[in-house]
Coordinates of C-alpha atoms in Angstrom, one line a residue:
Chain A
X1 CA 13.5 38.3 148.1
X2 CA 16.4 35.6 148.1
X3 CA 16.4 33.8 150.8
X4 CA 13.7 31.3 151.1
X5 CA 13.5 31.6 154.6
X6 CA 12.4 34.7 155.1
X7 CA 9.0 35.5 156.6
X8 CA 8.1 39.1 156.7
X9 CA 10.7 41.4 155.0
X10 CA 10.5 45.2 156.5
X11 CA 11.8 47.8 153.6
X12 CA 12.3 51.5 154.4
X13 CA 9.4 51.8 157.2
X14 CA 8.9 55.7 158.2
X15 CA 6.1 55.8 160.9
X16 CA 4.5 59.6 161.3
X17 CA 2.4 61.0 164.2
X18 CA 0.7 63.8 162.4
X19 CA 3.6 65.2 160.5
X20 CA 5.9 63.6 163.7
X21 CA 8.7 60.7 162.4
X22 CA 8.3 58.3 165.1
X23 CA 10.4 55.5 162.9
X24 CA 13.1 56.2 160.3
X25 CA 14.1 53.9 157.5
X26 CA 13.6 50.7 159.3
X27 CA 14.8 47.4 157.5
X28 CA 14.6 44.2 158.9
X29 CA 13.7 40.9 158.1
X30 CA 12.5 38.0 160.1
X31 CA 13.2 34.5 159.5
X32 CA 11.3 31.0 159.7
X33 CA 12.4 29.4 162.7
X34 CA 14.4 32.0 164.1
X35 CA 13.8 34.0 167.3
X36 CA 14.5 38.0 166.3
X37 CA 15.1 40.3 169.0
X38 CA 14.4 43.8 168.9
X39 CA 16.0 45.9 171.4
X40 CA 16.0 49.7 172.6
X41 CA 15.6 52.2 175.1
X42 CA 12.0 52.8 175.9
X43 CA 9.9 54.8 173.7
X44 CA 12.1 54.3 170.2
X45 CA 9.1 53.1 168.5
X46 CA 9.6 49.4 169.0
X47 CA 6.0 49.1 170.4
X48 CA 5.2 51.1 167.2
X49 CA 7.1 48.8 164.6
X50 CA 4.6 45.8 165.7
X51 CA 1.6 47.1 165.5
X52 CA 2.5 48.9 161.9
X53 CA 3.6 44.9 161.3
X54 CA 0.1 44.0 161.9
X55 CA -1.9 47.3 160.5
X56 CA -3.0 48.0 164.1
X57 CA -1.8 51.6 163.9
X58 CA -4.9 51.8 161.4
X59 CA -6.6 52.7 164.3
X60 CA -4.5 55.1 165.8
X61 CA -5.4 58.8 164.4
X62 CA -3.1 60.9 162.8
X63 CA -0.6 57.6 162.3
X64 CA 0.6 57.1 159.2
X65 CA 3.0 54.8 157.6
X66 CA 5.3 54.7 154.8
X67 CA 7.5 52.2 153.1
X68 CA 6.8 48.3 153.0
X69 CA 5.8 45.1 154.9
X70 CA 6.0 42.0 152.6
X71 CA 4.6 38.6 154.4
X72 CA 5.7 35.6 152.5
X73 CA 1.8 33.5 151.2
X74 CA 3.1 30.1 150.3
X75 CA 0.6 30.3 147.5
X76 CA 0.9 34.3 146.8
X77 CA 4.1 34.8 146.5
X78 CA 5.1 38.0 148.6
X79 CA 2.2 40.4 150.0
X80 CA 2.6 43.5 151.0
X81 CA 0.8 44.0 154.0
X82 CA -0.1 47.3 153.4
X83 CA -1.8 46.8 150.1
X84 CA -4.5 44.9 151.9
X85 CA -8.2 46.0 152.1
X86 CA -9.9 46.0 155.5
X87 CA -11.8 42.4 154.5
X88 CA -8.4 41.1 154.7
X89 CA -6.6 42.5 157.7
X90 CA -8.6 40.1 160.5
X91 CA -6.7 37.0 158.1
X92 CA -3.8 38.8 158.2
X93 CA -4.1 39.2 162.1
X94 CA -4.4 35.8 162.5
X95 CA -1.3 35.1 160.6
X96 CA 0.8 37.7 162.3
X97 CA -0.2 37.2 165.9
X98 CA 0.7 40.3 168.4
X99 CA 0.7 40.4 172.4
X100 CA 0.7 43.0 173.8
X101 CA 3.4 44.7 176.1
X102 CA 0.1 45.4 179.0
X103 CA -1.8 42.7 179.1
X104 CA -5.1 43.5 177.7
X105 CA -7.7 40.9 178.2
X106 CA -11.1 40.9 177.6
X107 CA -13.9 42.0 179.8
X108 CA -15.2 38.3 180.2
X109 CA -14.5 35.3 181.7
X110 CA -10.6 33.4 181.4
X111 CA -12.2 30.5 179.1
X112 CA -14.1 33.2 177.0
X113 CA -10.7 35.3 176.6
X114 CA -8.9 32.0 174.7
X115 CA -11.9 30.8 173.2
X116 CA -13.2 34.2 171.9
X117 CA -10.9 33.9 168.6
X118 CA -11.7 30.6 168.2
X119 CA -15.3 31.4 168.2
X120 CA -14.5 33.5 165.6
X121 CA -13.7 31.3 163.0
X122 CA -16.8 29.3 163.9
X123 CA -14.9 26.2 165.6
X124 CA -17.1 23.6 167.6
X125 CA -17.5 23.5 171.2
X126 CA -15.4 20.5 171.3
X127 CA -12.5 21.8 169.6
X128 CA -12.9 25.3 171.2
X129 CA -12.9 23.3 175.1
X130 CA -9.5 21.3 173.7
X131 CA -8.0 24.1 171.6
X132 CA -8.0 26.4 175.1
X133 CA -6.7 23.3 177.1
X134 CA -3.7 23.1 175.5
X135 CA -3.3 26.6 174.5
X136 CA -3.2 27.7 178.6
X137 CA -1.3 24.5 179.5
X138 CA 1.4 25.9 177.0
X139 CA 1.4 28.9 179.3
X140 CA 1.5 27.3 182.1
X141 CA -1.5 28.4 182.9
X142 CA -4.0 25.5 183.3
X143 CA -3.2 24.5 187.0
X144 CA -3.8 27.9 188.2
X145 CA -6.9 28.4 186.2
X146 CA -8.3 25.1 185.7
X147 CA -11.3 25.2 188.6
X148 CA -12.1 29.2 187.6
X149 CA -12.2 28.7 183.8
X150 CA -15.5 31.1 184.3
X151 CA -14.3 33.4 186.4
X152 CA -13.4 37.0 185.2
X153 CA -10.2 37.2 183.8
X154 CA -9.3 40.8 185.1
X155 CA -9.0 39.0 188.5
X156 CA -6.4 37.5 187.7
X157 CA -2.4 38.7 188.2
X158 CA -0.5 40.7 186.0
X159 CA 1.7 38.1 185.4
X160 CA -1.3 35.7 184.6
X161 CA -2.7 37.9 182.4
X162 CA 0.2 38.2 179.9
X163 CA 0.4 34.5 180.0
X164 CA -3.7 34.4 179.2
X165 CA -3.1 37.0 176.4
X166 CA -0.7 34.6 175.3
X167 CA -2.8 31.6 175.3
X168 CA -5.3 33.6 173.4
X169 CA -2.8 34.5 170.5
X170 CA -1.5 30.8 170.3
X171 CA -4.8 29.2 169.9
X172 CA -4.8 30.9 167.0
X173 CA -1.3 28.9 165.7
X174 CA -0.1 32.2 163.9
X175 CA 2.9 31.9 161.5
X176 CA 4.9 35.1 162.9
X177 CA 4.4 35.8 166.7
X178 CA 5.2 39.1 167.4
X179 CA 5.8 39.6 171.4
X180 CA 6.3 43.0 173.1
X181 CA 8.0 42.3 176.6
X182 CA 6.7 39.0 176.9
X183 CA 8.0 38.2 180.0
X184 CA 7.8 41.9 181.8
X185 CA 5.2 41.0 184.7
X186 CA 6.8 37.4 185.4
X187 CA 8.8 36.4 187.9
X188 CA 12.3 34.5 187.0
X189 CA 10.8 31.5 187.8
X190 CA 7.8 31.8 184.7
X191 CA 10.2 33.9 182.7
X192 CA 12.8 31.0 182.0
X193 CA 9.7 28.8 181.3
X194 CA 8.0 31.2 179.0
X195 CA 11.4 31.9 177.3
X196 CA 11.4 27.9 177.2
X197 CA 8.6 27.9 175.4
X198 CA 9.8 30.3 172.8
X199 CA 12.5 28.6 171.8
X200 CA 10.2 25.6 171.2
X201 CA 7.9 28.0 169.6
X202 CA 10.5 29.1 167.4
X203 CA 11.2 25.3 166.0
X204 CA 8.1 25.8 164.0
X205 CA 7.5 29.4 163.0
X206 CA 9.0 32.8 163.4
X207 CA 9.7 34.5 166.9
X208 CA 10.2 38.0 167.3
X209 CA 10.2 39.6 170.2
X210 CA 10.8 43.5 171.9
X211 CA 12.8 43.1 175.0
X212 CA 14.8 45.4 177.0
X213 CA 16.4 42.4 179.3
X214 CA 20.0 41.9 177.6
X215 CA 20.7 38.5 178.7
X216 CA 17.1 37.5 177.7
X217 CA 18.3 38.8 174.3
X218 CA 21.5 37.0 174.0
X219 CA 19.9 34.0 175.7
X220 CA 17.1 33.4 173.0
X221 CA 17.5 35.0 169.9
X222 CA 19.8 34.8 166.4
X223 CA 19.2 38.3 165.4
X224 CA 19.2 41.2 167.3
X225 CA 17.8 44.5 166.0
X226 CA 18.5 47.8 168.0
X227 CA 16.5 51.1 167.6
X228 CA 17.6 54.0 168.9
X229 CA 16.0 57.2 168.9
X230 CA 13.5 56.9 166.0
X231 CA 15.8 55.2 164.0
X232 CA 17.8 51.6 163.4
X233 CA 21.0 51.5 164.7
X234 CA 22.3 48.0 163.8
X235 CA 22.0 44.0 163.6
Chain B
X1 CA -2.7 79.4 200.9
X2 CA -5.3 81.4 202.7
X3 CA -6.5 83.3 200.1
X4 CA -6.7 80.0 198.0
X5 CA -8.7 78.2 200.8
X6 CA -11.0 81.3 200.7
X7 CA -11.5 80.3 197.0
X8 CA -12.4 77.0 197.3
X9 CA -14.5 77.8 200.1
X10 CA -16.6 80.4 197.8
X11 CA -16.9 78.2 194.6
X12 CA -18.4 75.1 197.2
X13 CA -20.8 77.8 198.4
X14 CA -21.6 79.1 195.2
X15 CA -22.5 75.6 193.9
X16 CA -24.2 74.2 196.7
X17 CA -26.5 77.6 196.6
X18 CA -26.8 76.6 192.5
X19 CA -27.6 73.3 193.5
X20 CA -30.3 74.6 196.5
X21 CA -31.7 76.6 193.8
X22 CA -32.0 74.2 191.4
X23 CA -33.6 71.1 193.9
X24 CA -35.7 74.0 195.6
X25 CA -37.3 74.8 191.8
X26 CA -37.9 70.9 191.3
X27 CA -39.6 70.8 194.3
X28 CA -41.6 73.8 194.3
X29 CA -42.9 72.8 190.6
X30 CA -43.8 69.3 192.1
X31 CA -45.6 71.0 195.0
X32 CA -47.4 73.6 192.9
X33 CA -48.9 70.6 190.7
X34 CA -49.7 68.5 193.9
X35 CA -51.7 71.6 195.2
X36 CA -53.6 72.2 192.1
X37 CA -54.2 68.7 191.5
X38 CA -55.6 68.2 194.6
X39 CA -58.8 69.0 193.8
X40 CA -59.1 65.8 191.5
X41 CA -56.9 63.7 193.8
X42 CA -58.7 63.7 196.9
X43 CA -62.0 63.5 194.9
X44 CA -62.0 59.7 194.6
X45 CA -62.3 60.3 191.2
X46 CA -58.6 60.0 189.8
X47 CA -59.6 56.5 189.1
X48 CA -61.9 57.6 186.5
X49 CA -59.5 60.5 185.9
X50 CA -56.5 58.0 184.3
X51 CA -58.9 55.8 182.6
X52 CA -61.9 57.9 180.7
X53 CA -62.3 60.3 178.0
X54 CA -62.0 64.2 177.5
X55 CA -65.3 65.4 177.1
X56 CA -65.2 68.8 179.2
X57 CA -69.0 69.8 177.9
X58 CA -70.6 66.5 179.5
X59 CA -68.5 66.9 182.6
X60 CA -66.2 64.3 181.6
X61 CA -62.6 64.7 182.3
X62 CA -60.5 61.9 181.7
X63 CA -57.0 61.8 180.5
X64 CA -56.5 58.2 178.7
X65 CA -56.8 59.5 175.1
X66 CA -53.9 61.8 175.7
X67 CA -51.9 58.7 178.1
X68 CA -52.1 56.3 175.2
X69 CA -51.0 59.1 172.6
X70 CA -48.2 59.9 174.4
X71 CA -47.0 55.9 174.9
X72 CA -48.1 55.7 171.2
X73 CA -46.1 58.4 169.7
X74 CA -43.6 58.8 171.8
X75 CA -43.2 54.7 171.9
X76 CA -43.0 54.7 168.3
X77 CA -40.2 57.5 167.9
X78 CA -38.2 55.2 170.2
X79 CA -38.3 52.4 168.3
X80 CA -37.5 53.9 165.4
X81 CA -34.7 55.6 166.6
X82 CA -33.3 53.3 169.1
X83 CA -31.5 51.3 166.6
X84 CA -30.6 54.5 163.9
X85 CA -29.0 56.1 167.1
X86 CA -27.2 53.6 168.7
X87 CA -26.1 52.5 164.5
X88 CA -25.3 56.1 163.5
X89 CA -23.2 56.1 167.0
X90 CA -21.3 52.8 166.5
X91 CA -20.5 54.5 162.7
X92 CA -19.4 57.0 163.8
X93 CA -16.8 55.7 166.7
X94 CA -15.9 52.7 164.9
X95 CA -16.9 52.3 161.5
X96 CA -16.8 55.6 159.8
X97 CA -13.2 57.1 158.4
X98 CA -12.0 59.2 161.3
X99 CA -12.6 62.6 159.1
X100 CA -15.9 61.3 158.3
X101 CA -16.9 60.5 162.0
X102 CA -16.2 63.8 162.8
X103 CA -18.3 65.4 160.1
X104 CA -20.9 63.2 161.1
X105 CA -20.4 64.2 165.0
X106 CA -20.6 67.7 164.5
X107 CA -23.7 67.5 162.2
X108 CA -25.4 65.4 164.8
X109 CA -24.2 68.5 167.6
X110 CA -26.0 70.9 165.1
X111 CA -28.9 69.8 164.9
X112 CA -29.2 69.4 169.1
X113 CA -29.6 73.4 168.5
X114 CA -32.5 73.1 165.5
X115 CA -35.4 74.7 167.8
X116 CA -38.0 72.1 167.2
X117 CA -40.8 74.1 165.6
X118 CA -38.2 74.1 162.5
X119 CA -39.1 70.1 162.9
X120 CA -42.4 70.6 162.5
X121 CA -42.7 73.2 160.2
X122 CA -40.3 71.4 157.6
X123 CA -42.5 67.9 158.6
X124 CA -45.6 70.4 157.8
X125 CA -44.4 71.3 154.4
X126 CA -42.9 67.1 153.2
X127 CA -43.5 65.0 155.9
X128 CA -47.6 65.1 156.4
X129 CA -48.5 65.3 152.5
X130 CA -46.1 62.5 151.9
X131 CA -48.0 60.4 154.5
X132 CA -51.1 61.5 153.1
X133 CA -50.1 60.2 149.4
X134 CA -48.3 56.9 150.7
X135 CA -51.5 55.6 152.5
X136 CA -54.2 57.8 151.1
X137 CA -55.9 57.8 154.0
X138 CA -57.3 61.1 156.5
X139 CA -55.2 64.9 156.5
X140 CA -51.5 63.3 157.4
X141 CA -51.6 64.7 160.9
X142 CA -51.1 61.0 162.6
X143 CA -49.2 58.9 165.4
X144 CA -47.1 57.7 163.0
X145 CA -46.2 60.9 161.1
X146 CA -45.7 62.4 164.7
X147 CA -43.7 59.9 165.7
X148 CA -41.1 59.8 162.8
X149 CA -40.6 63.5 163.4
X150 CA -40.0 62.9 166.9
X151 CA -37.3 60.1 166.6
X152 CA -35.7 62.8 164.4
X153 CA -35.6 65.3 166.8
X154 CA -34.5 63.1 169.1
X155 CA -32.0 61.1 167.0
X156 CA -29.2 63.7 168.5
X157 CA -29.6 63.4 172.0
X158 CA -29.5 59.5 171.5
X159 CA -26.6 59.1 169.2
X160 CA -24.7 61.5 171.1
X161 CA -25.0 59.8 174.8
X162 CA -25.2 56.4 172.7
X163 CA -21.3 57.6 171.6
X164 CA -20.2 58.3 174.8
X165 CA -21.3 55.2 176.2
X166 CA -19.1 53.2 173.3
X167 CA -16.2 55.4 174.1
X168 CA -16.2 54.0 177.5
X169 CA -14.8 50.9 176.3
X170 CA -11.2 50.8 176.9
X171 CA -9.5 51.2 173.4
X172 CA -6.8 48.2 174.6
X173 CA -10.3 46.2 174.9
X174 CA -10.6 47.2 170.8
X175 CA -7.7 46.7 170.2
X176 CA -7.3 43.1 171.4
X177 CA -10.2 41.5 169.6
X178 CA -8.7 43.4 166.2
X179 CA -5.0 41.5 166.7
X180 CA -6.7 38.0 167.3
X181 CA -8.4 38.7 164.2
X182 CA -11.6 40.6 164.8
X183 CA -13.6 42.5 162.3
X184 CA -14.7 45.7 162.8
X185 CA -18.5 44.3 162.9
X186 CA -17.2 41.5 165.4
X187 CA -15.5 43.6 167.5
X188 CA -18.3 46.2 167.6
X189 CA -20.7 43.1 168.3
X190 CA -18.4 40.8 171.0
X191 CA -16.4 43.4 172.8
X192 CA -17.9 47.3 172.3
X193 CA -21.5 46.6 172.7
X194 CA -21.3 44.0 175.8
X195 CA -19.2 46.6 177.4
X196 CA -21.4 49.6 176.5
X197 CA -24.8 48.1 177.0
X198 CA -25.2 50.8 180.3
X199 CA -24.6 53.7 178.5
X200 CA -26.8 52.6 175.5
X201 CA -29.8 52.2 178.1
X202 CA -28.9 55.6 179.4
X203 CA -29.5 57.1 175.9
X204 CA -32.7 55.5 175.4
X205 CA -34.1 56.3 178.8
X206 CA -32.9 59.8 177.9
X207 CA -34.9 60.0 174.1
X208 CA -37.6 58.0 175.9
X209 CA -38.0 61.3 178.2
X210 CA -37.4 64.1 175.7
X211 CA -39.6 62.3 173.5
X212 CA -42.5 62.0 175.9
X213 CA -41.7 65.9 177.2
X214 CA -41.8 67.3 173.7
X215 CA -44.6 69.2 173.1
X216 CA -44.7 70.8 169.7
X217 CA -44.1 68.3 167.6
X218 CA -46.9 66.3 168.4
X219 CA -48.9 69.6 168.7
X220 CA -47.8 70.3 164.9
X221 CA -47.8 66.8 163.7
X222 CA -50.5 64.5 165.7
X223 CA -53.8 66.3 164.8
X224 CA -54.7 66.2 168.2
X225 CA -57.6 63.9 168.2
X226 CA -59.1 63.3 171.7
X227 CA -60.0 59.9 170.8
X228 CA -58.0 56.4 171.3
X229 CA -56.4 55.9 168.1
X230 CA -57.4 52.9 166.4
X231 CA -54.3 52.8 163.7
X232 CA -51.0 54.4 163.4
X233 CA -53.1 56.7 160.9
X234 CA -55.0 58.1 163.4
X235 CA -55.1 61.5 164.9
X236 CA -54.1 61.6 168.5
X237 CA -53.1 64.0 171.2
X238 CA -50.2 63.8 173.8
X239 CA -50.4 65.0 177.5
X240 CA -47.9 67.8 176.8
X241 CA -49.7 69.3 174.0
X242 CA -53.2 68.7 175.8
X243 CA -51.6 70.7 178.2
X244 CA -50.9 73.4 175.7
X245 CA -54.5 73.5 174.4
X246 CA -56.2 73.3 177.4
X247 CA -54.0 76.6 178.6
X248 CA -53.9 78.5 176.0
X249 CA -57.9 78.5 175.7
X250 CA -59.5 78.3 179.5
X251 CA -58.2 79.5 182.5
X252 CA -60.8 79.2 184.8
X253 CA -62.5 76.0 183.9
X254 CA -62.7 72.5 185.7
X255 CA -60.7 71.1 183.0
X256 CA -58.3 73.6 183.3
X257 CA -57.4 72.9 186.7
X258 CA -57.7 69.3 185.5
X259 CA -54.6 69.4 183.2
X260 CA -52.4 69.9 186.0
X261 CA -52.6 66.6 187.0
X262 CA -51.3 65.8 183.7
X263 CA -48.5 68.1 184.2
X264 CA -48.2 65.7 187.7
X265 CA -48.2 62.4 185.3
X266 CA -45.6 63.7 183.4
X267 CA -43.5 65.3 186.3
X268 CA -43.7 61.6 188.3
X269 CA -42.9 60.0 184.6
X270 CA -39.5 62.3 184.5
X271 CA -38.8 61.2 188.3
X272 CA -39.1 57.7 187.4
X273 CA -36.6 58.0 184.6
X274 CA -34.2 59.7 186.7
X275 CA -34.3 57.3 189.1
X276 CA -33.7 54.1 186.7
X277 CA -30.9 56.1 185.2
X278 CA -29.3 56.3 188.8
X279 CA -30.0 52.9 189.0
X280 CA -27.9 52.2 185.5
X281 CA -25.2 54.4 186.8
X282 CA -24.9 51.9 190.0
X283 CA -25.0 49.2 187.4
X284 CA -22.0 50.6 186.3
X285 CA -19.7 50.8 189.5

């Protein structure tokens, strides 16, 4: 890999359902402090790509992936995401943090679904109670939430709930965040802040993110990958 | 449209006439043990009844021997396989390879159609002289020998339900914890049991009721003792297969007119466990 920029570096990805080619020779890379879009008409596989990024489609039967994924370890060297055992995918999860196009939040309270990764790695009570402070101002989260922290968090909106799933990923400070339709279930007023907050995201580690919104595209990012049909088009 | 209403009209008569059928047996079993129980029931005796021995010659006939050998044995093959059930069920839906889980699922299906006296027999033949080696103590026939054979035959009924009741958990649920960095362990422990917990009481409650309502295991395995058993060693004897005994020697007798109120005890026991199951399922909505 030349440049010393790059963060994940995608080489000849083929994604099969059964014997089905959902995703043909996909290239891409994805650089430190840039914001990649990836755009497409719905169902291309761009839902797909991210969770092969992240070895999520593990769990999907009958998926299968060919090709590479290298993630750039300051003191590896390159690593090929699909070379790793299953002891090392929850490391590489945190690293390469994915939310989800549907918000999928956990069946607890709002302060549990932040805190839960944090728990995880065995954090203290006080840094878990600061960690998910900041985490759901970022969001802009904390003014709504801030009296119900124990409430359930499926009570919540649509539109709060992708921002909660996104708290929950950022607590985690990953190096690549991977977003699919971050913005879908907000209205134009949390959309331009959450896009905000991207671009200040960005500043610090690498963005990319699924969209079907053109302007959003143009507006945030400085690379654009289409898919169409099962395969890349362009960038 | 009409000919289709005509249908639908048929198939809600012909299930409500199944399920008349069905409640109308129930009932008429639970009637028919009232009836001959009454006897004993209305005697002021059933006191006495629940809480002394089986001695039919001396006029004594108690059913406590056979109550605590069926919490004993039945008990025991619960614990045992409550947590090789609800394990072999978590393996299977979230551990094991997916070919693998399936191997493993159909195996388990299989041997829900091994008719039980297979159990016993094969238990007969590896299972008694291997107890009778390990602790060197009486023929082999014990609680505990019964009981191991019993959480086997009942391992299927509970690792299948156990299954289902992880399935429930919504695979976005699963698949969360794993992109913030979940193990498979962690996941199964934070987000599949919390939200599986009803359906893993169901599948108890459910072995807790086929164990206590089988019959031939215990018959094959227990030694039948009519005595409280003082160890896990110890002969014992279960209500069901008292129940066997008792028919299949006397018809006319006192105490054969006495073991239908153990046939009640055990009726009123499966009543109760439907009822806490409904219960569960409330739970869940």
């Amino acid at each position: 890999m030349a440049e010393d920029n790059i963060k994940m570096a995608i080489k000849d990805l083929d994604v099969y359902y059964y014997e089905r080619l959902v995703l043909k020779k996909v290239n891409m890379v994805f650089r430190n402090r840039e914001l990649t879009a990836i755009v497409g008409p719905s169902g291309c596989g761009k839902s797909t790509l991210l969770m092969a990024l992240t070895r999520l489609l593990d769990t999907v039967p009958h998926a299968r992936v060919e090709g590479s994924v290298e993630l750039r370890s300051n003191d590896q060297g390159w690593l090929n995401v699909f070379r790793l055992g299953e002891t090392d995918l929850p490391s590489l999860r945190r690293r390469v943090g994915l939310i989800f196009q549907h918000p999928n939040v956990l069946n607890t309270s709002i302060f549990k679904n932040v805190a839960f990764p944090l728990r995880l790695l065995g954090l203290s009570r006080q840094e878990i109670d600061s960690n998910v402070r900041a985490a759901l101002i970022d969001v802009f989260l904390w003014d709504e939430v801030r009296d119900r922290l124990d409430s359930p968090a499926s009570e919540l909106s649509g539109g709060q709930q992708q921002r909660l799933c996104l708290a929950r990923t950022l607590v985690l400070q990953p190096e690549i965040l991977l977003l699919d339709e971050p913005t879908s279930f907000l209205d134009e007023d949390l959309a331009g802040k959450i896009e905000n907050l991207l671009i200040r995201l960005k500043e610090e580690r690498t963005v990319v993110v699924v969209s079907h919104y053109n302007d959003q595209v143009l507006r945030l990012s400085d690379r654009v990958y289409r898919l169409a049909g099962n395969q890349q088009e362009s960038n | 449209m009409i000919a289709k209403h005509n249908k639908e009209r048929a198939a809600k008569g012909a299930l409500s006439l199944a399920l008349l059928i069905a409640g109308s047996i129930s009932a008429f079993i639970f009637f028919f043990l009232l009836y001959f129980s009454l006897p004993i029931l209305s005697s002021g005796l059933i006191g006495e009844f629940l809480t002394r021995g089986w001695d039919p010659d001396r006029g004594v006939l108690g059913i406590l021997p056979m109550i605590v050998g069926t919490v004993y044995i039945a008990g025991l093959a619960v614990i045992w396989v409550t947590p090789i059930g609800i394990g072999l069920a978590a393996f299977i839906q979230l551990f094991a390879p997916k070919p693998l889980g399936r191997i493993l699922r159909w195996t388990v299906e299989f041997m829900t159609g091994i008719p039980t006296v297979v159990y016993g027999f094969a238990a007969l033949f590896f299972l008694v002289p291997a107890m009778r080696r390990i602790f060197n103590y009486g023929t082999g026939l014990s609680v505990l020998t019964a009981s191991v054979m019993l959480a086997l035959l009942v391992l299927p009924t509970v690792t299948l339900i156990a299954q289902d009741g992880l399935a429930t958990v919504p695979s976005n649920q699963v698949l969360a914890a794993f992109s913030l960095g979940a193990s498979r362990m962690e996941t199964f422990l934070h987000v599949v049991l919390p939200g599986a917990w009803r359906g893993l009481i169901s599948a108890v409650v459910l072995g807790v009721g086929r164990a206590v309502g089988d019959t031939l295991i215990a018959l094959m395995l227990a030694g039948n003792a009519v005595a409280l058993p003082d160890s896990l060693l110890d002969s014992a004897r279960t209500l069901t297969a008292h129940i066997a005994l008792v028919s299949a020697a006397d018809y006319e007798s006192l105490s054969f007119k006495a073991i239908f109120v153990c046939g009640l005890v055990l009726f009123i026991f499966a009543g109760s466990n439907i009822v806490f199951l409904r219960l569960v399922e409330k739970l869940k909505k």
